[in-house]
Amino acid sequence: MTSRRTPPFGRALCAMITPFTDEGLLDLDGAQRLADRLVSEGCDGLVLSGTTGESPTTTDAEKSALVRAVADAVGDRAAIVAGIGTADTRHTIELALEAEKAGADGLLVVTPYYSRPPQDAVEAHFRAIADASGLPLALYDIPGRTGTRIEPETMLRLAGHPRIVAVKDCAYDLLGTQKVLAATELAYYTGCDEYVLAMYAIGGAGYISTVANVTPRHFRSILDAFDGGDPDEAVRLQQLTIPLTELMMASGLPGSVTAKALLGALGLPSGPVRAPLRPAGRETVDGLRTAYERLVAA
């Protein structure tokens, strides 16, 4: 078995959706009920106000209220990681300080998007946020959405900051990831559900999963099997997730749309998505429900 870094937020994290009421308002009661379910079924941590949580369409006040409500619901049973990333360094720092006051245990900070800053500016952005807050940071590397990679050399330099402790990796570059893992103590969480076992097997800390909104126990079981010395069972469990993961994450719809559609079909807190997103159609919902039922029955 490969050496395992101590994960700062646990191993099994869910990128939680943000429940809304039928009228599109923040549903704090629903968020608390969903958070309690996720933690009770194996999540060590919850990432709030990420892209799956529709952060582009929630206000700063809603983000803070969500952290407070979920922290009250789960107490010390799980880590609360607040997504605070924006394209504006000053605004991101403001969100970091508000999340800290609201009770977050850590921060998830995405690379500034759209403006495509060069690597020295990316590094300065993350350092400014890490310097401003007392909370540990997870850097979110997802160039397919932001347009800018956190290059491995930049990651190596940032790893020296005492509050930069983790990475949510959606770069699809296992070579670059292994270079950083080999040279630093950064805890790598895959943000790609199809890479849960692959990332863990090369020394990653675990995952930050969208699909875990509906199947938290199953994804946790992949890590448990691997840690228990049964890699073949871990492979089997990972492969069972493929149909649902493909429908939720590779069907052309955002994960927030598919996760909410399936949660709603299961009678769990979800609510509508906010524009410009649109709800999944009936055929999509039926397909998700079928894939989910096959997975839990396997």
Short mmCIF file of C-alpha atoms in Angstrom, two decimals, residues 31-133:
data_model
loop_
_atom_site.label_atom_id
_atom_site.label_comp_id
_atom_site.label_asym_id
_atom_site.label_seq_id
_atom_site.Cartn_x
_atom_site.Cartn_y
_atom_site.Cartn_z
CA ALA A 31 -29.93 21.78 3.72
CA GLN A 32 -29.75 20.65 7.32
CA ARG A 33 -31.73 17.48 6.63
CA LEU A 34 -29.62 16.62 3.58
CA ALA A 35 -26.38 17.34 5.44
CA ASP A 36 -27.43 15.12 8.33
CA ARG A 37 -28.21 12.27 5.92
CA LEU A 38 -24.91 12.61 4.11
CA VAL A 39 -22.88 12.57 7.30
CA SER A 40 -24.90 9.71 8.77
CA GLU A 41 -24.20 7.67 5.63
CA GLY A 42 -20.45 8.09 5.57
CA CYS A 43 -19.36 11.60 4.57
CA ASP A 44 -16.45 12.95 6.60
CA GLY A 45 -16.91 16.42 5.20
CA LEU A 46 -19.28 18.60 3.21
CA VAL A 47 -18.20 21.14 0.62
CA LEU A 48 -20.75 23.95 0.46
CA SER A 49 -21.21 26.57 -2.25
CA GLY A 50 -19.10 24.87 -4.86
CA THR A 51 -20.24 24.71 -8.45
CA THR A 52 -22.49 21.78 -7.54
CA GLY A 53 -23.92 24.08 -4.87
CA GLU A 54 -24.74 26.68 -7.56
CA SER A 55 -22.39 29.25 -6.06
CA PRO A 56 -22.55 31.54 -9.12
CA THR A 57 -26.22 32.25 -8.34
CA THR A 58 -26.20 32.44 -4.53
CA THR A 59 -25.57 35.69 -2.70
CA ASP A 60 -22.81 36.29 -0.17
CA ALA A 61 -25.42 36.36 2.59
CA GLU A 62 -26.89 33.05 1.42
CA LYS A 63 -23.45 31.45 1.41
CA SER A 64 -22.84 32.50 5.03
CA ALA A 65 -26.30 31.41 6.14
CA LEU A 66 -25.76 28.00 4.53
CA VAL A 67 -22.49 27.46 6.41
CA ARG A 68 -24.11 28.38 9.72
CA ALA A 69 -27.12 26.13 9.18
CA VAL A 70 -25.12 23.10 8.08
CA ALA A 71 -22.54 23.56 10.84
CA ASP A 72 -25.39 23.60 13.36
CA ALA A 73 -26.84 20.43 11.86
CA VAL A 74 -23.70 18.30 11.79
CA GLY A 75 -21.71 19.73 14.69
CA ASP A 76 -18.32 18.09 15.04
CA ARG A 77 -19.34 14.98 13.08
CA ALA A 78 -18.01 16.37 9.79
CA ALA A 79 -15.79 19.11 8.42
CA ILE A 80 -17.45 22.04 6.69
CA VAL A 81 -15.49 23.37 3.72
CA ALA A 82 -16.85 26.58 2.22
CA GLY A 83 -16.46 27.28 -1.48
CA ILE A 84 -15.41 30.91 -1.77
CA GLY A 85 -13.81 31.12 -5.20
CA THR A 86 -14.49 34.08 -7.46
CA ALA A 87 -12.63 35.82 -10.29
CA ASP A 88 -11.92 38.77 -7.96
CA THR A 89 -9.20 38.43 -5.30
CA ARG A 90 -10.71 41.11 -3.07
CA HIS A 91 -14.18 39.55 -3.17
CA THR A 92 -12.73 36.09 -2.52
CA ILE A 93 -10.97 37.38 0.59
CA GLU A 94 -14.24 38.90 1.82
CA LEU A 95 -15.98 35.55 1.37
CA ALA A 96 -13.13 33.77 3.16
CA LEU A 97 -13.49 35.99 6.20
CA GLU A 98 -17.28 35.61 6.23
CA ALA A 99 -17.03 31.82 5.96
CA GLU A 100 -14.61 31.77 8.86
CA LYS A 101 -17.00 33.81 10.99
CA ALA A 102 -19.91 31.56 9.99
CA GLY A 103 -18.16 28.46 11.31
CA ALA A 104 -16.42 26.83 8.33
CA ASP A 105 -13.52 24.50 9.02
CA GLY A 106 -11.80 25.07 5.70
CA LEU A 107 -12.02 26.87 2.37
CA LEU A 108 -12.18 25.68 -1.23
CA VAL A 109 -10.71 28.27 -3.60
CA VAL A 110 -10.96 27.88 -7.35
CA THR A 111 -8.53 29.38 -9.83
CA PRO A 112 -9.75 32.81 -11.01
CA TYR A 113 -11.87 32.16 -14.05
CA TYR A 114 -12.44 33.81 -17.42
CA SER A 115 -9.65 36.40 -17.06
CA ARG A 116 -7.06 33.61 -17.42
CA PRO A 117 -4.29 35.14 -15.28
CA PRO A 118 -0.69 33.97 -15.75
CA GLN A 119 0.83 31.62 -13.21
CA ASP A 120 2.51 34.30 -11.09
CA ALA A 121 -0.87 36.02 -10.71
CA VAL A 122 -2.57 32.71 -9.88
CA GLU A 123 0.01 32.11 -7.17
CA ALA A 124 -0.37 35.63 -5.77
CA HIS A 125 -4.17 35.21 -5.69
CA PHE A 126 -3.99 32.06 -3.59
CA ARG A 127 -1.33 33.46 -1.28
CA ALA A 128 -3.39 36.58 -0.61
CA ILE A 129 -6.37 34.49 0.45
CA ALA A 130 -4.26 32.15 2.58
CA ASP A 131 -2.66 35.14 4.29
CA ALA A 132 -6.01 36.80 5.00
CA SER A 133 -7.81 33.92 6.73
#
